[in-house]
Coordinates of N, CA and C in Angstrom, one line a residue:
X1209 N 4.2 -35.6 -13.7 CA 5.4 -36.2 -13.4 C 6.5 -35.7 -14.3
X1210 N 6.2 -35.5 -15.6 CA 7.2 -34.9 -16.5 C 7.6 -33.5 -16.2
X1211 N 6.6 -32.7 -15.7 CA 6.9 -31.4 -15.3 C 7.8 -31.3 -14.1
X1212 N 7.6 -32.2 -13.2 CA 8.4 -32.3 -11.9 C 9.8 -32.7 -12.3
X1213 N 10.0 -33.6 -13.2 CA 11.4 -34.1 -13.6 C 12.1 -32.9 -14.3
X1214 N 11.5 -32.2 -15.1 CA 12.1 -31.1 -15.8 C 12.5 -30.0 -14.8
X1215 N 11.7 -29.7 -13.8 CA 12.0 -28.7 -12.8 C 13.2 -29.1 -12.0
X1216 N 13.3 -30.5 -11.7 CA 14.5 -31.0 -11.0 C 15.8 -30.8 -11.7
X1217 N 15.7 -31.2 -13.1 CA 16.9 -31.0 -13.9 C 17.4 -29.6 -14.0
X1218 N 16.4 -28.7 -14.1 CA 16.8 -27.2 -14.2 C 17.5 -26.8 -13.0
X1219 N 17.0 -27.2 -11.8 CA 17.5 -26.8 -10.5 C 18.9 -27.4 -10.4
X1220 N 19.2 -28.6 -10.8 CA 20.5 -29.2 -10.7 C 21.5 -28.5 -11.6
X1221 N 21.0 -28.2 -12.8 CA 21.9 -27.5 -13.7 C 22.3 -26.1 -13.3
X1222 N 21.4 -25.5 -12.5 CA 21.7 -24.1 -12.0 C 22.6 -24.0 -10.9
X1223 N 22.8 -25.2 -10.1 CA 23.7 -25.1 -8.9 C 25.2 -24.9 -9.3
X1224 N 25.8 -25.5 -10.3 CA 27.2 -25.2 -10.6 C 27.4 -23.8 -11.0
X1225 N 26.4 -23.2 -11.8 CA 26.6 -21.8 -12.2 C 26.5 -20.9 -11.0
X1226 N 25.6 -21.3 -10.0 CA 25.5 -20.5 -8.8 C 26.8 -20.5 -8.0
X1227 N 27.3 -21.8 -7.9 CA 28.6 -22.0 -7.1 C 29.7 -21.2 -7.8
X1228 N 29.7 -21.3 -9.1 CA 30.8 -20.6 -9.8 C 30.7 -19.1 -9.6
X1229 N 29.4 -18.5 -9.6 CA 29.3 -17.1 -9.4 C 29.7 -16.7 -8.0
X1230 N 29.4 -17.7 -7.0 CA 29.8 -17.4 -5.6 C 31.3 -17.4 -5.4
X1231 N 32.0 -18.4 -6.1 CA 33.4 -18.4 -6.0 C 34.0 -17.2 -6.6
X1232 N 33.5 -16.8 -7.7 CA 34.1 -15.6 -8.4 C 33.8 -14.3 -7.5
X1233 N 32.7 -14.3 -6.8 CA 32.4 -13.2 -6.0 C 33.3 -13.1 -4.8
X1234 N 33.7 -14.4 -4.3 CA 34.6 -14.4 -3.1 C 36.0 -14.1 -3.5
X1235 N 36.5 -14.5 -4.7 CA 37.9 -14.2 -5.1 C 38.1 -12.8 -5.5
X1236 N 37.1 -12.3 -6.2 CA 37.2 -10.9 -6.8 C 37.6 -9.9 -5.8
X1237 N 37.0 -9.8 -4.6 CA 37.5 -8.8 -3.6 C 38.9 -8.9 -3.2
X1238 N 39.5 -10.1 -3.1 CA 40.9 -10.3 -2.8 C 41.8 -9.7 -3.8
X1239 N 41.5 -10.0 -5.1 CA 42.3 -9.5 -6.2 C 42.1 -8.0 -6.3
X1240 N 40.9 -7.5 -6.1 CA 40.7 -6.1 -6.1 C 41.5 -5.4 -5.0
X1241 N 41.5 -6.0 -3.8 CA 42.2 -5.5 -2.7 C 43.7 -5.4 -2.9
X1242 N 44.3 -6.4 -3.7 CA 45.7 -6.4 -3.9 C 46.1 -5.2 -4.8
X1243 N 45.3 -4.9 -5.8 CA 45.5 -3.7 -6.6 C 46.6 -4.0 -7.7
X1244 N 46.5 -3.3 -8.8 CA 47.5 -3.5 -9.9 C 48.9 -3.2 -9.5
X1245 N 49.1 -2.1 -8.7 CA 50.5 -1.8 -8.3 C 51.1 -2.9 -7.5
X1246 N 50.4 -3.4 -6.5 CA 51.0 -4.5 -5.7 C 51.2 -5.8 -6.5
X1247 N 50.3 -6.0 -7.5 CA 50.4 -7.2 -8.3 C 51.7 -7.1 -9.2
X1248 N 51.9 -5.9 -9.7 CA 53.1 -5.7 -10.5 C 54.4 -5.8 -9.7
X1249 N 54.3 -5.3 -8.4 CA 55.5 -5.4 -7.5 C 55.8 -6.9 -7.2
X1250 N 54.7 -7.7 -6.9 CA 54.9 -9.1 -6.7 C 55.5 -9.8 -7.9
X1251 N 55.0 -9.5 -9.0 CA 55.5 -10.1 -10.3 C 57.0 -9.8 -10.5
X1252 N 57.3 -8.5 -10.2 CA 58.7 -8.0 -10.4 C 59.6 -8.7 -9.5
X1253 N 59.2 -8.9 -8.3 CA 60.1 -9.6 -7.3 C 60.1 -11.1 -7.4
X1254 N 59.4 -11.6 -8.4 CA 59.4 -13.1 -8.7 C 60.1 -13.4 -10.0
X1255 N 60.5 -12.4 -10.7 CA 61.1 -12.6 -12.0 C 62.5 -13.3 -11.8
X1256 N 63.0 -13.9 -12.9 CA 64.3 -14.6 -12.9 C 65.4 -13.5 -13.0
X1257 N 66.4 -13.6 -12.1 CA 67.5 -12.7 -12.1 C 68.8 -13.5 -12.0
X1258 N 69.9 -12.8 -12.1 CA 71.2 -13.5 -12.0 C 71.5 -13.9 -10.5
X1259 N 72.3 -15.0 -10.4 CA 72.8 -15.4 -9.1 C 74.0 -14.6 -8.7
X1260 N 73.7 -13.4 -8.2 CA 74.7 -12.4 -8.2 C 75.8 -12.5 -7.1
X1261 N 76.9 -12.1 -7.3 CA 78.0 -12.0 -6.3 C 77.8 -10.7 -5.5
X1262 N 77.4 -9.6 -6.1 CA 77.3 -8.3 -5.4 C 75.9 -8.1 -4.7
X1263 N 74.9 -8.5 -5.4 CA 73.5 -8.1 -5.0 C 72.7 -9.2 -4.6
X1264 N 71.9 -9.1 -3.5 CA 71.1 -10.1 -2.9 C 69.6 -9.9 -3.4
X1265 N 68.9 -11.0 -3.6 CA 67.5 -11.0 -3.9 C 66.7 -10.4 -2.7
X1266 N 65.5 -9.9 -3.0 CA 64.7 -9.3 -2.0 C 64.3 -10.3 -0.9
X1267 N 64.5 -9.9 0.4 CA 64.2 -10.8 1.5 C 65.2 -11.9 1.8
X1268 N 66.4 -11.8 1.2 CA 67.4 -12.9 1.4 C 68.5 -12.3 2.4
X1269 N 68.8 -13.1 3.4 CA 69.8 -12.8 4.4 C 71.0 -13.7 4.1
X1270 N 72.2 -13.1 3.9 CA 73.4 -13.8 3.6 C 74.4 -13.7 4.7
X1271 N 75.0 -14.9 5.0 CA 76.1 -14.9 6.0 C 77.3 -15.4 5.2
X1272 N 78.5 -14.8 5.4 CA 79.7 -15.2 4.7 C 80.9 -15.2 5.6
X1273 N 81.9 -16.0 5.2 CA 83.2 -16.1 5.8 C 84.2 -16.1 4.7
X1274 N 85.3 -15.3 4.8 CA 86.3 -15.3 3.8 C 87.7 -15.2 4.3
X1275 N 88.6 -15.6 3.5 CA 90.1 -15.5 3.8 C 90.7 -14.8 2.7
X1276 N 91.8 -14.1 3.0 CA 92.5 -13.4 2.0 C 93.5 -12.4 2.5
X1277 N 93.9 -11.5 1.7 CA 94.9 -10.5 2.1 C 94.5 -9.1 1.7
X1278 N 94.7 -8.1 2.4 CA 95.5 -8.0 3.7 C 94.7 -8.3 4.9
X1279 N 93.4 -8.5 4.9 CA 92.6 -8.6 6.1 C 92.7 -10.0 6.7
X1280 N 93.4 -10.9 6.1 CA 93.5 -12.3 6.6 C 92.2 -13.1 6.7
X1281 N 91.3 -12.6 7.4 CA 90.0 -13.3 7.4 C 88.9 -12.3 7.7
X1282 N 87.6 -12.6 7.4 CA 86.5 -11.7 7.7 C 85.2 -12.6 7.8
X1283 N 84.3 -12.0 8.6 CA 82.9 -12.6 8.6 C 82.0 -11.5 8.2
X1284 N 80.9 -11.8 7.6 CA 79.9 -10.7 7.2 C 78.5 -11.2 7.2
X1285 N 77.6 -10.2 7.2 CA 76.2 -10.5 7.1 C 75.6 -9.4 6.2
X1286 N 74.6 -9.7 5.4 CA 73.9 -8.7 4.5 C 72.5 -9.1 4.2
X1287 N 71.7 -8.1 3.9 CA 70.3 -8.3 3.6 C 69.9 -7.6 2.3
X1288 N 69.2 -8.4 1.5 CA 68.7 -7.8 0.2 C 67.3 -7.2 0.3
X1289 N 67.1 -6.0 -0.3 CA 65.8 -5.4 -0.3 C 65.4 -5.0 -1.7
X1290 N 64.2 -5.4 -2.2 CA 63.7 -5.0 -3.5 C 64.5 -5.4 -4.7
X1291 N 65.4 -6.4 -4.5 CA 66.3 -6.9 -5.6 C 67.3 -5.9 -6.0
X1292 N 67.3 -4.7 -5.4 CA 68.3 -3.7 -5.9 C 69.2 -3.1 -4.8
X1293 N 68.8 -3.2 -3.6 CA 69.6 -2.6 -2.5 C 70.0 -3.7 -1.6
X1294 N 71.3 -3.7 -1.3 CA 71.9 -4.7 -0.4 C 72.7 -3.9 0.7
X1295 N 72.3 -4.2 2.0 CA 72.9 -3.6 3.1 C 73.5 -4.6 4.0
X1296 N 74.8 -4.4 4.5 CA 75.4 -5.3 5.4 C 76.6 -4.8 6.1
X1297 N 77.3 -5.6 6.7 CA 78.5 -5.2 7.5 C 79.5 -6.4 7.5
X1298 N 80.8 -6.1 7.5 CA 81.8 -7.2 7.7 C 82.7 -6.8 8.9
X1299 N 83.3 -7.8 9.5 CA 84.2 -7.5 10.6 C 85.3 -8.6 10.7
X1300 N 86.4 -8.3 11.3 CA 87.4 -9.2 11.7 C 88.0 -8.8 13.0
X1301 N 88.6 -9.8 13.7 CA 89.3 -9.6 15.0 C 90.7 -10.2 14.9
X1302 N 91.7 -9.4 14.7 CA 93.0 -9.9 14.5 C 93.9 -9.8 15.8
X1303 N 95.0 -10.6 15.9 CA 95.9 -10.4 17.0 C 96.4 -8.9 17.1
X1304 N 96.5 -8.4 18.3 CA 97.0 -7.0 18.4 C 95.9 -6.0 18.4
X1305 N 94.6 -6.4 18.1 CA 93.5 -5.5 18.1 C 92.7 -5.7 19.3
X1306 N 92.3 -4.6 20.0 CA 91.5 -4.7 21.2 C 90.0 -4.9 20.9
X1307 N 89.6 -4.5 19.8 CA 88.2 -4.7 19.4 C 88.1 -5.1 17.9
X1308 N 87.1 -5.7 17.5 CA 87.0 -6.1 16.1 C 86.8 -4.9 15.2
X1309 N 87.5 -4.9 14.1 CA 87.3 -3.9 13.1 C 86.2 -4.2 12.2
X1310 N 85.3 -3.3 11.9 CA 84.1 -3.5 11.1 C 84.0 -2.5 10.0
X1311 N 83.2 -2.8 9.0 CA 83.0 -1.8 7.9 C 81.6 -2.1 7.3
X1312 N 81.0 -1.0 6.9 CA 79.6 -1.2 6.2 C 79.8 -1.7 4.8
X1313 N 78.8 -2.3 4.3 CA 78.7 -2.8 2.9 C 77.4 -2.3 2.3
X1314 N 77.5 -1.6 1.2 CA 76.3 -1.1 0.5 C 76.4 -1.4 -1.0
X1315 N 75.4 -2.0 -1.5 CA 75.4 -2.2 -3.0 C 74.1 -1.8 -3.6
X1316 N 74.1 -1.1 -4.7 CA 72.9 -0.7 -5.4 C 72.9 -1.1 -6.8
X1317 N 72.0 -1.9 -7.2 CA 71.9 -2.4 -8.6 C 71.0 -1.5 -9.4
X1318 N 71.5 -1.0 -10.5 CA 70.7 -0.2 -11.4 C 69.9 -1.0 -12.3
X1319 N 70.4 -2.2 -12.7 CA 69.6 -3.1 -13.5 C 70.0 -4.6 -13.2
X1320 N 69.0 -5.4 -13.0 CA 69.3 -6.8 -12.8 C 68.4 -7.6 -13.7
X1321 N 69.0 -8.3 -14.6 CA 68.2 -9.1 -15.6 C 68.6 -10.6 -15.4
X1322 N 68.2 -11.4 -16.4 CA 68.4 -12.8 -16.3 C 69.9 -13.2 -16.4
X1323 N 70.6 -12.4 -17.3 CA 72.0 -12.7 -17.6 C 73.0 -11.6 -17.3
X1324 N 72.4 -10.4 -17.1 CA 73.3 -9.2 -17.0 C 72.8 -8.4 -15.8
X1325 N 73.8 -7.8 -15.1 CA 73.5 -6.8 -14.0 C 74.5 -5.7 -14.1
X1326 N 74.0 -4.5 -13.7 CA 74.8 -3.3 -13.6 C 74.5 -2.6 -12.3
X1327 N 75.5 -2.1 -11.6 CA 75.3 -1.4 -10.4 C 76.5 -0.8 -9.8
X1328 N 76.5 -0.5 -8.5 CA 77.7 0.1 -7.8 C 77.7 -0.4 -6.4
X1329 N 78.8 -0.4 -5.8 CA 78.9 -0.9 -4.4 C 80.0 -0.1 -3.7
X1330 N 79.8 0.0 -2.4 CA 80.8 0.6 -1.5 C 81.4 -0.5 -0.5
X1331 N 82.7 -0.5 -0.3 CA 83.3 -1.4 0.6 C 84.6 -0.8 1.2
X1332 N 85.0 -1.4 2.3 CA 86.3 -0.9 2.9 C 87.2 -2.1 3.0
X1333 N 88.5 -1.9 2.6 CA 89.5 -2.9 2.8 C 90.1 -2.7 4.2
X1334 N 90.0 -3.8 5.0 CA 90.5 -3.8 6.4 C 91.9 -4.3 6.4
X1335 N 92.8 -3.6 7.1 CA 94.2 -3.9 7.2 C 94.5 -4.3 8.7
X1336 N 95.4 -5.3 8.9 CA 95.8 -5.6 10.3 C 96.5 -4.4 11.0
X1337 N 96.6 -4.5 12.3 CA 97.3 -3.5 13.0 C 98.8 -3.5 12.6
X1338 N 99.5 -2.4 12.7 CA 100.9 -2.4 12.3 C 101.8 -3.1 13.3
X1339 N 102.9 -3.6 12.8 CA 103.9 -4.3 13.6 C 104.8 -3.2 14.2
X1340 N 105.0 -3.3 15.5 CA 105.8 -2.4 16.2 C 107.3 -2.9 16.2
X1341 N 108.1 -2.2 15.4 CA 109.5 -2.5 15.3 C 110.3 -1.3 14.8
X1342 N 111.6 -1.4 14.6 CA 112.4 -0.3 14.2 C 112.8 -0.4 12.7
X1343 N 112.1 -1.2 12.0 CA 112.3 -1.3 10.5 C 111.6 -0.1 9.8
X1344 N 112.4 0.7 9.1 CA 111.8 1.8 8.4 C 110.9 1.4 7.2
X1345 N 111.0 0.2 6.8 CA 110.2 -0.3 5.7 C 108.8 -0.8 6.2
X1346 N 108.6 -0.9 7.5 CA 107.4 -1.4 8.1 C 106.5 -0.1 8.4
X1347 N 105.3 -0.2 7.9 CA 104.3 0.9 8.2 C 104.1 1.1 9.7
X1348 N 104.1 2.3 10.2 CA 103.8 2.6 11.6 C 102.4 3.0 11.9
X1349 N 101.5 2.9 10.9 CA 100.1 3.3 11.1 C 99.2 2.2 10.4
X1350 N 98.0 2.2 10.9 CA 97.1 1.2 10.4 C 96.4 1.7 9.1
X1351 N 96.6 1.0 8.0 CA 96.0 1.5 6.8 C 94.6 1.2 6.6
X1352 N 93.9 1.9 5.7 CA 92.5 1.6 5.4 C 92.3 2.1 4.0
X1353 N 91.3 1.6 3.3 CA 91.0 2.0 2.0 C 89.5 1.9 1.8
X1354 N 88.8 3.0 1.4 CA 87.4 3.0 1.1 C 87.2 3.0 -0.5
X1355 N 86.3 2.2 -1.0 CA 86.2 2.0 -2.4 C 84.7 2.2 -2.8
X1356 N 84.5 3.0 -3.9 CA 83.2 3.0 -4.5 C 83.4 2.6 -6.0
X1357 N 82.9 1.5 -6.3 CA 83.1 0.9 -7.6 C 81.9 0.6 -8.4
X1358 N 81.9 0.9 -9.7 CA 80.8 0.4 -10.5 C 81.0 -1.0 -10.9
X1359 N 79.9 -1.8 -11.1 CA 80.0 -3.2 -11.4 C 79.2 -3.5 -12.6
X1360 N 79.8 -4.4 -13.5 CA 79.2 -5.0 -14.6 C 79.4 -6.5 -14.6
X1361 N 78.4 -7.3 -14.6 CA 78.6 -8.7 -14.4 C 77.7 -9.5 -15.4
X1362 N 78.1 -10.6 -15.8 CA 77.4 -11.6 -16.6 C 77.1 -12.9 -15.8
X1363 N 76.0 -13.5 -16.1 CA 75.7 -14.7 -15.4 C 75.1 -15.8 -16.3
X1364 N 75.5 -17.0 -16.1 CA 75.0 -18.1 -16.9 C 74.9 -19.4 -16.0
X1365 N 73.7 -19.9 -15.8 CA 73.5 -21.0 -15.0 C 74.1 -20.8 -13.6
X1366 N 75.1 -21.6 -13.2 CA 75.6 -21.5 -11.8 C 76.9 -20.7 -11.7
X1367 N 77.2 -19.9 -12.7 CA 78.4 -19.1 -12.6 C 78.1 -17.6 -12.9
X1368 N 78.7 -16.7 -12.2 CA 78.5 -15.3 -12.4 C 79.8 -14.6 -12.2
X1369 N 80.2 -13.7 -13.0 CA 81.4 -12.9 -12.9 C 81.4 -11.6 -13.6
X1370 N 82.3 -10.7 -13.2 CA 82.3 -9.4 -13.8 C 83.5 -8.5 -13.4
X1371 N 83.4 -7.3 -13.8 CA 84.5 -6.3 -13.6 C 84.0 -5.2 -12.8
X1372 N 84.9 -4.6 -12.0 CA 84.6 -3.4 -11.2 C 85.5 -2.3 -11.5
X1373 N 85.0 -1.0 -11.6 CA 85.9 0.1 -11.8 C 85.3 1.3 -11.1
X1374 N 86.1 2.2 -10.5 CA 85.6 3.3 -9.8 C 86.7 4.1 -9.1
X1375 N 86.4 4.5 -7.9 CA 87.2 5.4 -7.1 C 87.6 4.8 -5.8
X1376 N 88.8 5.1 -5.3 CA 89.3 4.6 -4.0 C 90.0 5.6 -3.3
X1377 N 89.8 5.7 -2.0 CA 90.5 6.6 -1.1 C 91.2 5.8 0.0
X1378 N 92.5 6.0 0.2 CA 93.2 5.2 1.2 C 94.3 5.9 1.9
X1379 N 94.7 5.4 3.0 CA 95.8 5.9 3.8 C 97.1 5.3 3.3
X1380 N 98.1 6.1 2.9 CA 99.4 5.6 2.5 C 100.5 6.4 3.2
X1381 N 101.7 5.8 3.1 CA 102.8 6.5 3.7 C 103.1 7.8 2.8
X1382 N 103.4 8.9 3.5 CA 103.6 10.2 2.8 C 105.0 10.0 2.0
X1383 N 105.0 10.2 0.7 CA 106.2 10.1 -0.1 C 107.2 11.2 0.2
X1384 N 106.6 12.4 0.7 CA 107.4 13.5 1.0 C 107.1 13.9 2.5
X1385 N 107.6 13.2 3.4 CA 107.3 13.5 4.8 C 107.9 14.8 5.3
X1386 N 107.2 15.4 6.2 CA 107.8 16.6 6.8 C 108.7 16.3 7.9
X1387 N 108.6 15.1 8.5 CA 109.4 14.7 9.6 C 110.6 14.0 9.1
X1388 N 111.7 14.0 9.8 CA 112.9 13.3 9.4 C 113.0 11.9 10.0
X1389 N 111.9 11.6 10.8 CA 111.8 10.3 11.4 C 111.5 9.2 10.4
X1390 N 112.5 8.3 10.2 CA 112.4 7.3 9.1 C 111.6 6.1 9.6
X1391 N 111.5 5.9 10.9 CA 110.8 4.8 11.5 C 109.3 5.0 11.6
X1392 N 108.9 6.1 12.0 CA 107.5 6.4 12.2 C 107.0 7.3 11.0
X1393 N 106.5 6.6 10.0 CA 106.1 7.3 8.8 C 104.8 8.1 9.0
X1394 N 104.7 9.2 8.2 CA 103.5 10.0 8.3 C 102.5 9.5 7.2
X1395 N 101.2 9.5 7.6 CA 100.2 9.0 6.7 C 99.6 10.1 5.9
X1396 N 99.2 9.8 4.7 CA 98.5 10.8 3.8 C 97.4 10.1 3.1
X1397 N 96.3 10.8 2.9 CA 95.1 10.3 2.2 C 95.3 10.5 0.7
X1398 N 95.1 9.4 -0.1 CA 95.3 9.5 -1.5 C 94.0 9.0 -2.2
X1399 N 93.6 9.7 -3.3 CA 92.5 9.2 -4.1 C 93.1 8.6 -5.4
X1400 N 92.5 7.5 -5.8 CA 93.1 6.8 -6.9 C 91.9 6.2 -7.8
X1401 N 92.2 6.0 -9.0 CA 91.3 5.2 -9.9 C 91.6 3.7 -9.5
X1402 N 90.5 3.0 -9.3 CA 90.6 1.6 -8.8 C 89.7 0.7 -9.7
X1403 N 90.0 -0.6 -9.6 CA 89.3 -1.6 -10.4 C 89.5 -2.9 -9.7
X1404 N 88.8 -3.9 -10.3 CA 88.9 -5.3 -9.8 C 88.0 -6.2 -10.7
X1405 N 88.0 -7.4 -10.2 CA 87.1 -8.4 -10.8 C 86.6 -9.4 -9.8
X1406 N 85.5 -10.1 -10.1 CA 84.9 -11.0 -9.1 C 84.2 -12.1 -9.9
X1407 N 84.0 -13.2 -9.1 CA 83.4 -14.4 -9.7 C 82.7 -15.2 -8.6
X1408 N 81.6 -15.8 -8.9 CA 80.8 -16.6 -7.9 C 80.3 -17.9 -8.6
X1409 N 80.5 -19.0 -7.9 CA 80.0 -20.3 -8.4 C 79.1 -20.8 -7.4
X1410 N 77.8 -21.1 -7.8 CA 76.9 -21.6 -6.8 C 75.5 -21.4 -7.2
X1411 N 74.5 -21.6 -6.3 CA 73.1 -21.4 -6.6 C 72.5 -20.3 -5.7
X1412 N 71.2 -20.3 -5.6 CA 70.6 -19.2 -4.8 C 70.7 -19.4 -3.3
X1413 N 71.2 -20.5 -2.9 CA 71.4 -20.7 -1.4 C 72.8 -20.7 -0.9
X1414 N 73.7 -21.1 -1.8 CA 75.1 -21.1 -1.3 C 76.0 -20.9 -2.5
X1415 N 77.2 -20.4 -2.3 CA 78.2 -20.2 -3.3 C 79.6 -20.0 -2.8
X1416 N 80.5 -20.1 -3.7 CA 81.9 -19.8 -3.4 C 82.4 -18.7 -4.4
X1417 N 82.9 -17.6 -3.8 CA 83.2 -16.5 -4.6 C 84.6 -16.0 -4.4
X1418 N 85.2 -15.3 -5.3 CA 86.5 -14.7 -5.2 C 86.5 -13.3 -5.8
X1419 N 87.4 -12.5 -5.3 CA 87.5 -11.1 -5.8 C 88.9 -10.6 -5.6
X1420 N 89.3 -9.6 -6.5 CA 90.6 -9.0 -6.5 C 90.3 -7.5 -6.7
X1421 N 91.0 -6.6 -6.0 CA 91.0 -5.2 -6.2 C 92.4 -4.6 -6.3
X1422 N 92.5 -3.5 -7.1 CA 93.8 -2.8 -7.3 C 93.5 -1.3 -7.5
X1423 N 94.3 -0.4 -7.1 CA 95.7 -0.5 -6.6 C 95.9 -0.8 -5.1
X1424 N 94.8 -0.5 -4.3 CA 94.8 -1.0 -3.0 C 94.6 -2.5 -3.0
X1425 N 95.6 -3.2 -3.1 CA 95.5 -4.6 -3.5 C 94.9 -5.4 -2.4
X1426 N 93.8 -6.2 -2.8 CA 93.2 -7.1 -1.9 C 92.8 -8.4 -2.7
X1427 N 92.9 -9.5 -2.0 CA 92.5 -10.8 -2.7 C 91.7 -11.6 -1.6
X1428 N 90.6 -12.2 -2.1 CA 89.8 -12.9 -1.1 C 89.1 -14.1 -1.8
X1429 N 88.9 -15.1 -1.0 CA 88.1 -16.3 -1.3 C 87.1 -16.5 -0.2
X1430 N 85.8 -16.5 -0.6 CA 84.7 -16.5 0.5 C 83.6 -17.6 0.2
X1431 N 83.0 -18.1 1.2 CA 81.9 -18.9 1.2 C 80.7 -18.2 1.7
X1432 N 79.5 -18.2 0.9 CA 78.3 -17.5 1.4 C 77.2 -18.5 1.5
X1433 N 76.4 -18.3 2.5 CA 75.1 -19.1 2.7 C 74.0 -18.1 2.7
X1434 N 72.9 -18.3 1.9 CA 71.8 -17.4 1.8 C 70.5 -18.0 2.2
X1435 N 69.8 -17.3 3.1 CA 68.6 -17.8 3.7 C 67.4 -16.9 3.3
X1436 N 66.3 -17.5 2.9 CA 65.1 -16.7 2.5 C 64.3 -16.3 3.7
X1437 N 64.4 -15.1 4.1 CA 63.6 -14.6 5.2 C 62.2 -14.2 4.8
X1438 N 62.1 -13.3 3.8 CA 60.7 -12.9 3.3 C 60.8 -12.7 1.8
X1439 N 61.5 -13.6 1.1 CA 61.7 -13.5 -0.3 C 60.3 -13.8 -1.0
X1440 N 60.1 -13.3 -2.2 CA 58.9 -13.5 -2.9 C 59.0 -14.7 -3.9
X1441 N 60.2 -15.1 -4.2 CA 60.4 -16.1 -5.2 C 60.1 -17.5 -4.6
X1442 N 60.0 -18.5 -5.5 CA 59.7 -19.8 -5.0 C 60.9 -20.3 -4.1
X1443 N 60.6 -21.2 -3.2 CA 61.6 -21.7 -2.3 C 62.7 -22.4 -3.1
X1444 N 64.0 -22.0 -2.8 CA 65.1 -22.6 -3.5 C 65.7 -23.8 -2.7
X1445 N 66.3 -24.7 -3.4 CA 66.9 -25.9 -2.8 C 68.4 -25.7 -2.6
X1446 N 69.0 -26.3 -1.7 CA 70.4 -26.2 -1.4 C 71.2 -27.1 -2.4
X1447 N 70.5 -28.0 -3.0 CA 71.2 -28.9 -4.0 C 70.2 -29.4 -5.0
X1448 N 70.5 -29.6 -6.3 CA 71.9 -29.4 -6.9 C 72.1 -27.9 -7.2
X1449 N 73.3 -27.6 -7.8 CA 73.6 -26.3 -8.2 C 72.6 -25.8 -9.2

């Protein structure tokens, strides 16, 4: 009887160890299949970063609408990839235009940390169609300006802001026109040193932002909504900030 009881106790004690070994055997292949490189990538895309104005988190789709000058209003959509690349487009449809004017949006972050980010972005300033009149002070061609600017920004809690500096190329009225026609100005392409500033107040899901650029002057106030399509970070809430 004593021998039988001891055998039963040994068998019961061995079951948890066996289950534990079975579980470890089942989990190990999954972790091994993921591999160290994939694990590092997953961890990298889950780290804490700034709530950026310029750069979107991996797998986040942003829709925005803005008002300002000279473009009056615009709508836009953009997608973030790998926390460093943001691709998108903006467009507007103004009176006098037969089709919406659109422009690409590209942003590349060199570094994104918890409070600091550094990168560069390309954008185009959209101008309304020219007014047809006989006023020599009114431009007779539709202007545009392409800008490639470096970005440095700081972030703390729900606010992020920074400075932009770089290069801009735009269409301007020729200061020394070949034609004597004072009403229909000739356009010339000019390269200039450009700069600006930006700020965003909000969380990972929505925010209100503003930006200013110079010497191709533009001012804008915009609302953005951000949706997680395939982001790796934990699900974010819309409220509170």
